[in-house]
CSV table of C-alpha atoms in Angstrom, one decimal:
chain,number,residue,atom,x,y,z
A,1,ASP,CA,-68.3,-52.3,43.8
A,2,ILE,CA,-70.6,-50.2,45.7
A,3,GLN,CA,-71.6,-51.3,49.1
A,4,MET,CA,-75.4,-49.9,50.2
A,5,THR,CA,-75.5,-50.2,53.9
A,6,GLN,CA,-79.1,-50.2,55.0
A,7,SER,CA,-80.5,-49.2,58.0
A,8,PRO,CA,-82.0,-50.4,60.8
A,9,ALA,CA,-81.9,-54.1,60.1
A,10,SER,CA,-85.5,-54.3,61.4
A,11,LEU,CA,-88.2,-51.9,62.7
A,12,SER,CA,-91.2,-52.1,64.9
A,13,ALA,CA,-94.3,-49.4,64.0
A,14,SER,CA,-97.6,-48.7,65.7
A,15,LEU,CA,-100.7,-48.2,63.3
A,16,GLY,CA,-100.2,-44.4,61.8
A,17,GLU,CA,-96.6,-44.0,62.7
A,18,THR,CA,-93.9,-42.5,60.2
A,19,ILE,CA,-91.0,-44.9,59.9
A,20,SER,CA,-87.9,-44.1,58.2
A,21,ILE,CA,-85.3,-46.5,56.5
A,22,GLU,CA,-81.5,-45.2,54.8
A,23,CYS,CA,-79.3,-46.5,52.6
A,24,ARG,CA,-75.9,-45.3,52.4
A,25,ALA,CA,-73.9,-46.1,48.9
A,26,SER,CA,-70.0,-46.3,49.7
A,27,GLU,CA,-69.2,-43.4,47.2
A,28,ASP,CA,-71.6,-41.4,44.9
A,29,ILE,CA,-74.7,-43.3,42.8
A,30,TYR,CA,-76.0,-40.0,41.8
A,31,SER,CA,-79.8,-40.9,43.0
A,32,ASN,CA,-79.8,-44.3,41.2
A,33,LEU,CA,-81.4,-46.2,43.8
A,34,ALA,CA,-84.8,-48.4,43.9
A,35,TRP,CA,-86.6,-49.0,46.6
A,36,TYR,CA,-88.9,-52.4,47.2
A,37,GLN,CA,-91.3,-54.0,49.2
A,38,GLN,CA,-91.1,-57.6,49.5
A,39,LYS,CA,-94.0,-59.7,51.4
A,40,SER,CA,-93.1,-63.2,53.1
A,41,GLY,CA,-92.9,-65.7,50.1
A,42,LYS,CA,-93.4,-63.3,47.5
A,43,SER,CA,-91.5,-60.9,45.2
A,44,PRO,CA,-89.7,-57.8,45.6
A,45,GLN,CA,-92.4,-55.0,44.6
A,46,LEU,CA,-91.2,-52.2,43.1
A,47,LEU,CA,-92.0,-48.9,45.0
A,48,ILE,CA,-89.4,-45.7,44.6
A,49,TYR,CA,-87.3,-45.1,41.6
A,50,ALA,CA,-84.9,-42.8,41.0
A,51,ALA,CA,-84.9,-42.1,44.3
A,52,ASN,CA,-88.0,-40.2,44.7
A,53,ARG,CA,-90.2,-41.2,41.9
A,54,LEU,CA,-93.3,-42.7,43.1
A,55,GLN,CA,-93.9,-46.1,41.1
A,56,ASP,CA,-97.7,-46.5,39.4
A,57,GLY,CA,-99.7,-47.7,41.7
A,58,VAL,CA,-98.0,-47.3,45.0
A,59,PRO,CA,-99.9,-45.4,47.8
A,60,SER,CA,-99.2,-42.1,48.4
A,61,ARG,CA,-97.6,-42.6,52.3
A,62,PHE,CA,-94.6,-43.8,50.4
A,63,SER,CA,-92.1,-41.4,49.4
A,64,GLY,CA,-88.3,-41.4,48.3
A,65,SER,CA,-85.3,-38.8,49.2
A,66,GLY,CA,-81.9,-38.3,48.9
A,67,SER,CA,-78.7,-37.4,46.8
A,68,GLY,CA,-74.9,-38.8,46.7
A,69,THR,CA,-74.6,-41.1,49.1
A,70,GLN,CA,-77.5,-41.0,51.2
A,71,TYR,CA,-81.2,-42.2,50.8
A,72,SER,CA,-84.2,-42.8,52.8
A,73,LEU,CA,-87.4,-44.2,52.2
A,74,LYS,CA,-90.2,-43.0,54.8
A,75,ILE,CA,-93.8,-44.9,55.2
A,76,SER,CA,-95.8,-41.5,56.3
A,77,GLY,CA,-98.2,-43.4,58.4
A,78,MET,CA,-97.4,-47.0,58.9
A,79,GLN,CA,-100.5,-49.6,57.6
A,80,PRO,CA,-101.1,-53.3,58.6
A,81,GLU,CA,-100.4,-54.3,54.5
A,82,ASP,CA,-96.8,-52.6,55.0
A,83,GLU,CA,-95.1,-55.4,57.1
A,84,GLY,CA,-92.6,-57.1,55.2
A,85,ASP,CA,-88.8,-56.6,54.2
A,86,TYR,CA,-87.5,-53.8,52.0
A,87,PHE,CA,-84.3,-53.3,50.0
A,88,CYS,CA,-82.4,-51.3,48.3
A,89,LEU,CA,-80.9,-51.3,44.8
A,90,GLN,CA,-78.0,-49.4,43.5
A,91,GLY,CA,-78.0,-49.1,39.5
A,92,SER,CA,-75.4,-46.7,39.2
A,93,LYS,CA,-72.7,-49.1,38.9
A,94,PHE,CA,-72.2,-53.0,38.0
A,95,PRO,CA,-72.3,-54.9,39.6
A,96,TRP,CA,-75.8,-54.1,40.8
A,97,THR,CA,-75.9,-54.1,44.6
A,98,PHE,CA,-78.8,-54.3,47.2
A,99,GLY,CA,-78.7,-52.9,50.8
A,100,GLY,CA,-79.1,-55.9,53.0
A,101,GLY,CA,-82.7,-55.4,53.9
A,102,THR,CA,-85.3,-54.1,56.6
A,103,LYS,CA,-87.5,-56.4,58.4
A,104,LEU,CA,-91.0,-53.7,59.6
A,105,GLU,CA,-93.2,-55.2,61.9
A,106,LEU,CA,-96.4,-53.8,63.4
A,107,LYS,CA,-96.3,-53.6,67.3
B,1,GLN,CA,-99.9,-56.2,31.6
B,2,VAL,CA,-96.1,-57.3,32.3
B,3,THR,CA,-96.2,-60.5,33.2
B,4,LEU,CA,-92.6,-63.3,34.2
B,5,LYS,CA,-92.0,-66.7,35.4
B,6,GLU,CA,-89.2,-68.6,35.9
B,7,SER,CA,-88.8,-72.4,35.4
B,8,GLY,CA,-85.5,-74.4,36.2
B,9,PRO,CA,-84.9,-78.2,37.6
B,10,GLY,CA,-85.8,-77.5,41.2
B,11,ILE,CA,-83.1,-80.3,42.8
B,12,LEU,CA,-79.7,-80.4,41.2
B,13,GLN,CA,-76.4,-82.3,42.3
B,14,PRO,CA,-73.5,-80.7,43.0
B,15,SER,CA,-71.0,-80.2,39.9
B,16,GLN,CA,-73.6,-79.9,37.7
B,17,THR,CA,-74.7,-76.7,35.5
B,18,LEU,CA,-78.1,-75.0,36.7
B,19,SER,CA,-80.1,-74.4,33.6
B,20,LEU,CA,-83.1,-71.5,34.4
B,21,THR,CA,-85.4,-70.5,32.2
B,22,CYS,CA,-87.7,-66.8,32.6
B,23,THR,CA,-91.0,-66.7,30.0
B,24,PHE,CA,-92.1,-63.4,30.1
B,25,SER,CA,-95.1,-61.5,28.3
B,26,GLY,CA,-96.2,-57.8,28.0
B,27,PHE,CA,-92.5,-56.2,26.7
B,28,SER,CA,-90.5,-58.2,24.1
B,29,LEU,CA,-86.2,-58.0,24.4
B,30,SER,CA,-86.2,-56.2,20.9
B,31,THR,CA,-87.4,-52.9,22.5
B,32,TYR,CA,-85.0,-50.3,22.8
B,33,GLY,CA,-84.2,-49.9,25.9
B,34,MET,CA,-85.8,-53.1,27.7
B,35,GLY,CA,-83.9,-55.9,29.8
B,36,VAL,CA,-84.0,-58.8,31.6
B,37,GLY,CA,-81.8,-59.5,34.7
B,38,TRP,CA,-81.2,-62.4,37.0
B,39,ILE,CA,-81.4,-62.2,40.8
B,40,ARG,CA,-81.5,-64.8,43.8
B,41,GLN,CA,-82.5,-65.2,47.8
B,42,PRO,CA,-81.1,-68.0,49.7
B,43,SER,CA,-83.8,-68.3,52.1
B,44,GLY,CA,-84.3,-65.9,55.1
B,45,LYS,CA,-81.1,-63.8,53.6
B,46,GLY,CA,-80.8,-60.7,51.0
B,47,LEU,CA,-80.4,-60.1,48.0
B,48,GLU,CA,-77.8,-60.5,45.0
B,49,TRP,CA,-77.8,-60.0,41.7
B,50,LEU,CA,-76.6,-62.2,38.9
B,51,ALA,CA,-76.8,-60.7,35.5
B,52,ASN,CA,-78.5,-58.5,33.1
B,53,ILE,CA,-78.9,-58.7,29.1
B,54,TRP,CA,-80.5,-55.6,26.9
B,55,TRP,CA,-82.3,-55.2,23.7
B,56,ASP,CA,-79.0,-55.5,21.8
B,57,ASP,CA,-77.6,-58.1,23.5
B,58,ASP,CA,-75.5,-56.1,26.1
B,59,LYS,CA,-74.3,-58.2,28.8
B,60,TYR,CA,-73.1,-57.8,32.5
B,61,TYR,CA,-72.3,-60.2,35.2
B,62,ASN,CA,-71.5,-60.4,39.1
B,63,PRO,CA,-67.8,-60.7,39.1
B,64,SER,CA,-68.1,-62.8,42.5
B,65,LEU,CA,-69.6,-65.7,40.6
B,66,LYS,CA,-66.4,-64.9,38.4
B,67,ASN,CA,-66.6,-66.9,34.8
B,68,ARG,CA,-69.9,-69.1,36.2
B,69,LEU,CA,-72.4,-67.9,34.6
B,70,THR,CA,-73.8,-67.6,30.4
B,71,ILE,CA,-77.2,-65.0,30.3
B,72,SER,CA,-78.8,-65.5,26.9
B,73,LYS,CA,-82.5,-64.6,25.0
B,74,ASP,CA,-84.6,-65.7,22.5
B,75,THR,CA,-86.4,-62.6,21.3
B,76,SER,CA,-88.9,-64.6,19.4
B,77,ASN,CA,-89.9,-66.6,21.9
B,78,ASN,CA,-89.9,-64.1,25.3
B,79,GLN,CA,-87.3,-66.0,27.0
B,80,ALA,CA,-84.1,-65.7,28.4
B,81,PHE,CA,-81.8,-67.5,29.6
B,82,LEU,CA,-79.4,-68.4,32.9
B,83,LYS,CA,-76.8,-71.3,33.1
B,84,ILE,CA,-74.6,-71.2,36.3
B,85,THR,CA,-71.7,-74.0,35.9
B,86,ASN,CA,-70.3,-76.5,38.8
B,87,VAL,CA,-72.9,-75.7,41.2
B,88,ASP,CA,-72.5,-76.2,45.0
B,89,THR,CA,-74.7,-75.5,47.8
B,90,ALA,CA,-74.1,-72.4,48.5
B,91,ASP,CA,-76.0,-72.3,45.0
B,92,THR,CA,-79.3,-73.3,46.4
B,93,ALA,CA,-81.5,-70.1,46.5
B,94,THR,CA,-84.6,-68.6,44.9
B,95,TYR,CA,-84.4,-67.7,41.2
B,96,TYR,CA,-85.8,-64.3,40.3
B,97,CYS,CA,-86.1,-62.7,36.9
B,98,ALA,CA,-86.7,-59.2,36.4
B,99,ARG,CA,-87.8,-56.5,33.8
B,100,ILE,CA,-84.9,-53.7,33.6
B,101,VAL,CA,-86.6,-50.4,32.7
B,102,ASN,CA,-85.0,-47.1,32.6
B,103,TYR,CA,-86.3,-43.2,33.5
B,104,GLY,CA,-83.4,-41.2,32.1
B,105,SER,CA,-80.2,-42.7,33.3
B,106,TYR,CA,-81.9,-44.6,36.2
B,107,TRP,CA,-81.9,-48.0,35.8
B,108,TYR,CA,-83.7,-50.5,38.1
B,109,PHE,CA,-86.0,-53.9,37.7
B,110,ASP,CA,-89.9,-52.8,37.7
B,111,PHE,CA,-92.0,-56.6,37.5
B,112,TRP,CA,-90.5,-59.4,39.1
B,113,GLY,CA,-91.0,-63.2,38.3
B,114,PRO,CA,-92.4,-65.1,41.3
B,115,GLY,CA,-89.6,-66.9,41.7
B,116,THR,CA,-87.8,-70.4,41.0
B,117,MET,CA,-86.7,-72.3,44.1
B,118,VAL,CA,-83.3,-74.1,43.6
B,119,THR,CA,-81.9,-76.9,46.0
B,120,VAL,CA,-78.5,-78.3,45.3
B,121,SER,CA,-77.6,-81.4,47.3
B,122,SER,CA,-76.1,-84.9,47.0
């Protein structure tokens, strides 16, 4: 199985701060990576697919990058509504696997 | 507008079979490239992928659940199903279904249902 190691596990950011969340795959996943945001008590919402493509309707302050085994999600200018949990998902090889998650809070 | 909604028994006893239904709208599972997956999340924990089914009835399962999973679909009624046999307390979780789409060779879930909570307890 491909292991997805996500970091940090938790993060506290100030309003307007730029933050990054990382996912490292145990082998090359060829950019087959998606990022999701999950707010408390809600289902995950797609932010980024194919490592760097922004899902329709997602604010442009969200961006994804990376290749091979290293990927990151960047939020350029933290907003109060960005609080929540963030997960990465690799769809390169079965079984599909998620990162362990990052809890993002507003400082 | 794509929507999905899960339904399940809410509570069941150890060793029973969990049957989940995903009822969706806004797309068809007979359309080339479309799929539905099941994912679960224990309270306060991360996400675990369980199984996927595609328009052509191709299926993939998480081997960590060995042979306990069965995924199926009813294309006419826009539903997908998941059965988990011989449940125990470790199967207590919120279960989600989600639509699978692709962008070229990149596959991912784009829309998710609200989830259904399942508790396994004697």
